[in-house]
Short mmCIF file of C-alpha atoms and ligand atoms in Angstrom, two decimals:
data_model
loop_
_atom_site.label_atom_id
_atom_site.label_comp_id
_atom_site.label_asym_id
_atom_site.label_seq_id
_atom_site.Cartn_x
_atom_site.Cartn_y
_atom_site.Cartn_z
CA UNK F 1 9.70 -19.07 -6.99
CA UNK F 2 9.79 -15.50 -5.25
CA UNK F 3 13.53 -14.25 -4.29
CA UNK F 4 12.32 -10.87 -3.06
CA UNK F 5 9.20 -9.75 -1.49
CA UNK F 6 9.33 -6.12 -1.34
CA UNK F 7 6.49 -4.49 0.99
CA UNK F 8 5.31 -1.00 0.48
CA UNK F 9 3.54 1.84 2.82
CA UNK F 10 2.50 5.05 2.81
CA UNK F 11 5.74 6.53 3.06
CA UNK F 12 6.48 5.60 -0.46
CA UNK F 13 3.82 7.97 -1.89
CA UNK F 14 4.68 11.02 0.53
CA UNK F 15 6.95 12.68 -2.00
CA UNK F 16 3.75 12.31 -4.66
CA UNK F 17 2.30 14.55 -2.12
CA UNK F 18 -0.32 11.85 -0.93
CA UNK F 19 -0.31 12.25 3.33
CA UNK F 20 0.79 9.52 5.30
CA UNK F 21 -1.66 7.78 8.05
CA UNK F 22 0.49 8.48 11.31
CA UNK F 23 3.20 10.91 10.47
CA UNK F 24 2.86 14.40 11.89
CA UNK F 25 0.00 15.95 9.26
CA UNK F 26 -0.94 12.41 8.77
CA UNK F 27 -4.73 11.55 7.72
CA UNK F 28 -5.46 10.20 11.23
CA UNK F 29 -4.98 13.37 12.68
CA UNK F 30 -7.99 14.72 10.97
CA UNK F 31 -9.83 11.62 10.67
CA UNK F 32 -11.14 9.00 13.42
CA UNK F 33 -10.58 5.20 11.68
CA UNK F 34 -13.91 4.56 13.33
CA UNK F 35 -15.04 7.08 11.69
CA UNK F 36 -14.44 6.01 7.99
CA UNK F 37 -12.40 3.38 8.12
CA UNK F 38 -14.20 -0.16 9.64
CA UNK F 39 -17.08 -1.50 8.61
CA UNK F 40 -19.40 -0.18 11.43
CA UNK F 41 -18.49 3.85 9.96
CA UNK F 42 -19.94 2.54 7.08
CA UNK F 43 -23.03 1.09 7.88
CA UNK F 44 -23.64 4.12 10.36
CA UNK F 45 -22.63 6.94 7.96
CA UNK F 46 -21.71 5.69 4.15
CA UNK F 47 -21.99 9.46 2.88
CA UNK F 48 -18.55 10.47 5.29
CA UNK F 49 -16.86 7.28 4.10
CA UNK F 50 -18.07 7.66 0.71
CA UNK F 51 -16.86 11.39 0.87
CA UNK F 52 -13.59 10.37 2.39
CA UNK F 53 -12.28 7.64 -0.30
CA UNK F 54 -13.93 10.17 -3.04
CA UNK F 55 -11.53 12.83 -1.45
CA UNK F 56 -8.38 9.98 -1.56
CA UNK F 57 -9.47 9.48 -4.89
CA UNK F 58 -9.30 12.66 -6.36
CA UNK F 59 -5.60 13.00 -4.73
CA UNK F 60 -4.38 10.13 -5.71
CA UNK F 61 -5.53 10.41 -9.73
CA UNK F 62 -4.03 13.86 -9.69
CA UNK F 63 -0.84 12.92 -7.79
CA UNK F 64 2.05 11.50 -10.11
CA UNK F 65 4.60 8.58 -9.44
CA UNK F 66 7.76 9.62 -8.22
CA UNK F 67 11.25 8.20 -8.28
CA UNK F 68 10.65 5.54 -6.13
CA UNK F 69 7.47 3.77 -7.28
CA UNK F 70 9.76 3.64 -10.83
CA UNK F 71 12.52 1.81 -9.70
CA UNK F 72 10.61 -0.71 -8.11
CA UNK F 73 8.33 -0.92 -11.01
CA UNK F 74 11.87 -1.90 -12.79
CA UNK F 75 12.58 -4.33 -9.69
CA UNK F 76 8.96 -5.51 -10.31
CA UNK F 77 9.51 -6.65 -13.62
CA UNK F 78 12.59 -9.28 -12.59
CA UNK F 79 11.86 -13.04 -12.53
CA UNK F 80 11.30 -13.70 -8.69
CA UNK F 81 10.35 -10.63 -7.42
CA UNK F 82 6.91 -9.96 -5.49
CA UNK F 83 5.79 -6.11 -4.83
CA UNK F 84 2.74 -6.03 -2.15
CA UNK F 85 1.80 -2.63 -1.41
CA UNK F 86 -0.41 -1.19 1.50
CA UNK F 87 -1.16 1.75 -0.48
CA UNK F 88 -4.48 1.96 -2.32
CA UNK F 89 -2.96 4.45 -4.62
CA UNK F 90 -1.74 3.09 -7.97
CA UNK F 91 0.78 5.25 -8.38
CA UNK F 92 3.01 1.86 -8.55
CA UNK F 93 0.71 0.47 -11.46
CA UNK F 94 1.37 3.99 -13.24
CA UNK F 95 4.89 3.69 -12.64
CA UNK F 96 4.83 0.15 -15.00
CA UNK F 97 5.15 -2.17 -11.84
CA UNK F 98 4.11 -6.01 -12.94
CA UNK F 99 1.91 -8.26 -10.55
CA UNK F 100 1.56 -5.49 -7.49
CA UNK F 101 -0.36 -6.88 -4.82
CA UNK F 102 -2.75 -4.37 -3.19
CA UNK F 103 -3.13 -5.89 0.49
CA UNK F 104 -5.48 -2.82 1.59
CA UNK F 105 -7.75 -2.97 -1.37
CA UNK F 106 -7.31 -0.30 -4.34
CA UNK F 107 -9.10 3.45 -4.65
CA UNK F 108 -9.57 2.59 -8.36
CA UNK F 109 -11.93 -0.24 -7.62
CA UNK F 110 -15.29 -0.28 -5.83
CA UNK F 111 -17.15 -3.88 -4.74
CA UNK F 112 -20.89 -4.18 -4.34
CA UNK F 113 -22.31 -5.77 -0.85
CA UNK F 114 -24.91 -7.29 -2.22
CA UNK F 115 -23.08 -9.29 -5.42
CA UNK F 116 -19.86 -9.25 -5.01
CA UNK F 117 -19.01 -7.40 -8.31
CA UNK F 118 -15.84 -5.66 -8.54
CA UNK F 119 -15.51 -3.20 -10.99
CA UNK F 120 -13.35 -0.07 -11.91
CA UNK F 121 -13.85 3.43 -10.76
CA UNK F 122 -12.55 6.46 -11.79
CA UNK F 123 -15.23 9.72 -10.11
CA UNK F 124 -16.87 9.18 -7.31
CA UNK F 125 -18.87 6.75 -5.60
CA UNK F 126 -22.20 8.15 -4.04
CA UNK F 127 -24.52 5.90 -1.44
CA UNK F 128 -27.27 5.77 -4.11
CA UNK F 129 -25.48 4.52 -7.06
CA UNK F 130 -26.83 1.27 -8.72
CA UNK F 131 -24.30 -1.72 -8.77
CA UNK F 132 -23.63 -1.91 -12.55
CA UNK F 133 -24.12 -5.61 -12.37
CA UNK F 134 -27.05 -6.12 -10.06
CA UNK F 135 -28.51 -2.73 -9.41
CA UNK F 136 -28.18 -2.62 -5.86
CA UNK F 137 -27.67 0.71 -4.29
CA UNK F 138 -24.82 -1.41 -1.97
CA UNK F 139 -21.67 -0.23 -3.13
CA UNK F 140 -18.33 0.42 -1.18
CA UNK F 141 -14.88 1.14 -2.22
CA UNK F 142 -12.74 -2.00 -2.49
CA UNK F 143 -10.25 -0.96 0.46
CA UNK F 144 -9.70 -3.27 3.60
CA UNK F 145 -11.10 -1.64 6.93
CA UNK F 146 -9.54 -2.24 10.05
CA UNK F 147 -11.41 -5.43 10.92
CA UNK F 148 -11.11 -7.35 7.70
CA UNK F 149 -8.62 -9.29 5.83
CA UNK F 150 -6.04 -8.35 4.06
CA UNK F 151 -6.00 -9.25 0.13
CA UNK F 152 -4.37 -12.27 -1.26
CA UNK F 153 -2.76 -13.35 2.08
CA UNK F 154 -1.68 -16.95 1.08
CA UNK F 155 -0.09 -15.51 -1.86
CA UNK F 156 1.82 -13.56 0.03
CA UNK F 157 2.66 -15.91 2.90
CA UNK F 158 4.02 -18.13 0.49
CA UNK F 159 6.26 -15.58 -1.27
CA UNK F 160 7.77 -14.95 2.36
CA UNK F 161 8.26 -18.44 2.98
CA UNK F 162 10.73 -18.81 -0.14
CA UNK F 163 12.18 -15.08 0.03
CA UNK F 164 16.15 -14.50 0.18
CA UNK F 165 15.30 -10.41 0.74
CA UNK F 166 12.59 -8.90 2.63
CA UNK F 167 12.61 -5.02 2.39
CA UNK F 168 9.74 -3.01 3.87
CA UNK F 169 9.57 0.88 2.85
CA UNK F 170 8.33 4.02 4.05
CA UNK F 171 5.79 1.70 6.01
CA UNK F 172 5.86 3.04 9.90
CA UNK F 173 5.03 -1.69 10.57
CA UNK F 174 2.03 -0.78 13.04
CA UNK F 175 -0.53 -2.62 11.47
CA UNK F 176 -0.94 -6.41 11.24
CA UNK F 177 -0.75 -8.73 9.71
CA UNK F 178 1.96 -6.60 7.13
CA UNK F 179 3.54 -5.59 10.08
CA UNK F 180 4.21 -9.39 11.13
CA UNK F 181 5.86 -9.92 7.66
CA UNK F 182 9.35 -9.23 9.09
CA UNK F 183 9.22 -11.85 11.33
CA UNK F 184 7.73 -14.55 9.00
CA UNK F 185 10.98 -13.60 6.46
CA UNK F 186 13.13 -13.38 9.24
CA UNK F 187 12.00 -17.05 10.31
CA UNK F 188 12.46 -18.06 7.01
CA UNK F 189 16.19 -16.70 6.47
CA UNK F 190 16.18 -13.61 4.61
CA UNK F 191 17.86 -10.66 4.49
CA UNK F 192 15.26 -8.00 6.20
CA UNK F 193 15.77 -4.80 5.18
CA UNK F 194 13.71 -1.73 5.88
CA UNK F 195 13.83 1.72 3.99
CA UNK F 196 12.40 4.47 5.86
CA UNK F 197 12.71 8.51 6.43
CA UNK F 198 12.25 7.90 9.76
CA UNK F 199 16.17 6.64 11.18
CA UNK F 200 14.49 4.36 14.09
CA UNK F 201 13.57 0.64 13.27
CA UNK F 202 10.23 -0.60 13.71
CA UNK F 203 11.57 -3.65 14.86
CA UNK F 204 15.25 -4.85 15.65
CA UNK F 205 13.89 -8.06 13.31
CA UNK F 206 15.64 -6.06 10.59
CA UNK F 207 19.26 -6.96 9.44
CA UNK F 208 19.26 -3.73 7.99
CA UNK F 209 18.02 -0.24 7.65
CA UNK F 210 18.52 3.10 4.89
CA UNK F 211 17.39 5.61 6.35
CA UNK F 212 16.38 9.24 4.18
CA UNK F 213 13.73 9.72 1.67
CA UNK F 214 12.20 7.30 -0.42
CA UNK F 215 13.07 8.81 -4.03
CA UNK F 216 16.94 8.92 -3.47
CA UNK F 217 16.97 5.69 -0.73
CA UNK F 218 14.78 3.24 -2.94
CA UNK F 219 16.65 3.81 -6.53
CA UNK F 220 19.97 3.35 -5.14
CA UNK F 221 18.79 0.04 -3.02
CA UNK F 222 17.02 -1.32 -6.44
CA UNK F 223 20.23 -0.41 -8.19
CA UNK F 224 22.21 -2.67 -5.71
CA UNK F 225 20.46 -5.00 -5.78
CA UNK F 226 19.91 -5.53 -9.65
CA UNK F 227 22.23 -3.59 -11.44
CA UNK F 228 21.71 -0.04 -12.46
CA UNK F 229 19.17 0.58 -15.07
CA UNK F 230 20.01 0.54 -18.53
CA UNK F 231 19.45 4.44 -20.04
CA UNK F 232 15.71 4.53 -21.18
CA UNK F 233 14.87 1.71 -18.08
CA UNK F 234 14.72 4.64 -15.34
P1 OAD A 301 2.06 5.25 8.13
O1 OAD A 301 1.52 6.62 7.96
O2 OAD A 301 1.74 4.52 9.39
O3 OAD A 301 3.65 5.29 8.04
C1 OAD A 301 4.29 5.96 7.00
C2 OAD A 301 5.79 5.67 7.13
O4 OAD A 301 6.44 6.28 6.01
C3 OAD A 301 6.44 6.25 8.38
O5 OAD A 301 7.23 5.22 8.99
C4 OAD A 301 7.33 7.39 7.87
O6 OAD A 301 8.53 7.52 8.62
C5 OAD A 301 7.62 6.91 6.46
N1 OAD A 301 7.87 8.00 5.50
C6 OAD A 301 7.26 9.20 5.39
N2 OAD A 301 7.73 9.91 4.36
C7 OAD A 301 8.68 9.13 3.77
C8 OAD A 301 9.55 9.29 2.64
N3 OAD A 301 9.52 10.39 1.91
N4 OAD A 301 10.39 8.28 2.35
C9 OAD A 301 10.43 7.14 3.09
N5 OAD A 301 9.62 6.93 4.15
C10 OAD A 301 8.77 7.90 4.49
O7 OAD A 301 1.64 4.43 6.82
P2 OAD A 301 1.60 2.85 6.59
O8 OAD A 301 2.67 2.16 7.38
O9 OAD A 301 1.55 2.63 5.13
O10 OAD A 301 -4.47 0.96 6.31
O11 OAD A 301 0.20 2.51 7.22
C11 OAD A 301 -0.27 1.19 7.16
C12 OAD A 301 -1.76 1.17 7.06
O12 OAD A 301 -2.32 1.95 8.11
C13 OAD A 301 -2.32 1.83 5.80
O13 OAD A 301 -2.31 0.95 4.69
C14 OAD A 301 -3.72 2.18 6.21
C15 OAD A 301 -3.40 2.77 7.57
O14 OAD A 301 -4.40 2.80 8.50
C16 OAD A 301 -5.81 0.98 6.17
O15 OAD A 301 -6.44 2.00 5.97
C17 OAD A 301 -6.42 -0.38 6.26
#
């Protein structure tokens, strides 16, 4: 049974040097999400999408976990503990975290329209590349646009149901349904707790909030909450 459900955002990966969506410098400052993120940007103009997630790609393989996404890979590997991540980074994987759930789909894994076939992906993904399973030239890169659902959603429902601590960090809670998951842990009695740079809450659903950067907030929170890692655990 899950004891904590621990939801992650972009925030997390800021201090990797990956941008956030909505901060100041954000990506959707320079990017329309019609543009290249929903399923209409892609049917009208795959190269720009294409050419966007290659771009998130490259940044993300070259970026390096940081303080945070270790601790909560150490969280991660406690009985009863359930990481979901918005990020499609996996910066959290690379950090050693254990059953992450990638809500918004994952940079490192493309899907082909036509079959269905997931597979891995490390370059770039180009319009006119053959699906290595059926040879369609239909492949997209396995991330949720605004418009579809979210990954492994009764998985996660059900983790919130049973949770006795909700924390949500570096996530700014403006898109649904993650941003809804404070409520449904709320509902269910657990401690909410959100973890943010930012010192306002996103909701006043929170019991709690740490305010300051993710790589000094997010180890000392893990260490409350499960002891202080052993030397060679950090
Ligand atoms: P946002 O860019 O909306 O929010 C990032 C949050 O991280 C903000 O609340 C910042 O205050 C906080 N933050 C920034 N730096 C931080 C740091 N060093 N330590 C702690 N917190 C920090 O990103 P998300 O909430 O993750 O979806 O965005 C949610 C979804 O919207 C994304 O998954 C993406 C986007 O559109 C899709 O593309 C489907």
């Amino acid at each position: 049974m899950i004891d904590i459900v621990v939801l992650t955002g972009a925030g997390l990966s800021a201090e990797s040097g990956l941008r956030t969506f909505r901060d100041s410098g954000g990506l959707w400052e320079d990017h329309a999400v019609e543009d290249v993120a929903t399923p209409a940007a892609f049917r009208r103009n795959p190269d720009l999408v294409h050419r966007f997630y290659n771009e998130r790609r490259r940044q993300a393989r070259s970026a390096q976990p940081n303080a945070a996404h270790r601790a909560l890979a150490r969280l991660s590997r406690q009985p009863g503990v359930l990481v979901v991540t918005q990020n499609v980074d996996d910066l959290l994987d690379r950090a050693g975290a254990q059953g992450v759930i990638h809500m918004h789909g994952a940079l490192n894994r493309g899907i082909c329209a036509a079959c269905g076939n997931r597979f891995a992906v490390t370059g770039d993904l180009a319009t006119a590349d053959p699906c290595p399973a059926c040879g369609a030239a239909a492949l997209r890169p396995d991330i949720v646009w605004f418009g579809e659902m979210p990954q492994q959603m009764e998985l996660i429902m059900g983790a919130l149901q049973t949770a006795r601590t909700f924390a949500a960090i570096g996530t700014s809670g403006q898109v649904y349904p993650a941003a809804g998951f404070v409520e449904i842990a709320n509902g269910s009695g657990a401690d909410c707790v959100e973890i943010n740079l930012d010192p306002h809450r996103s909701s006043p659903l929170f019991h709690r909030h740490i305010a300051g950067p993710a790589t000094t907030t997010v180890p000392a929170w893990v260490d409350e909450v499960i002891g202080p890692a052993a030397s060679g655990d950090r």
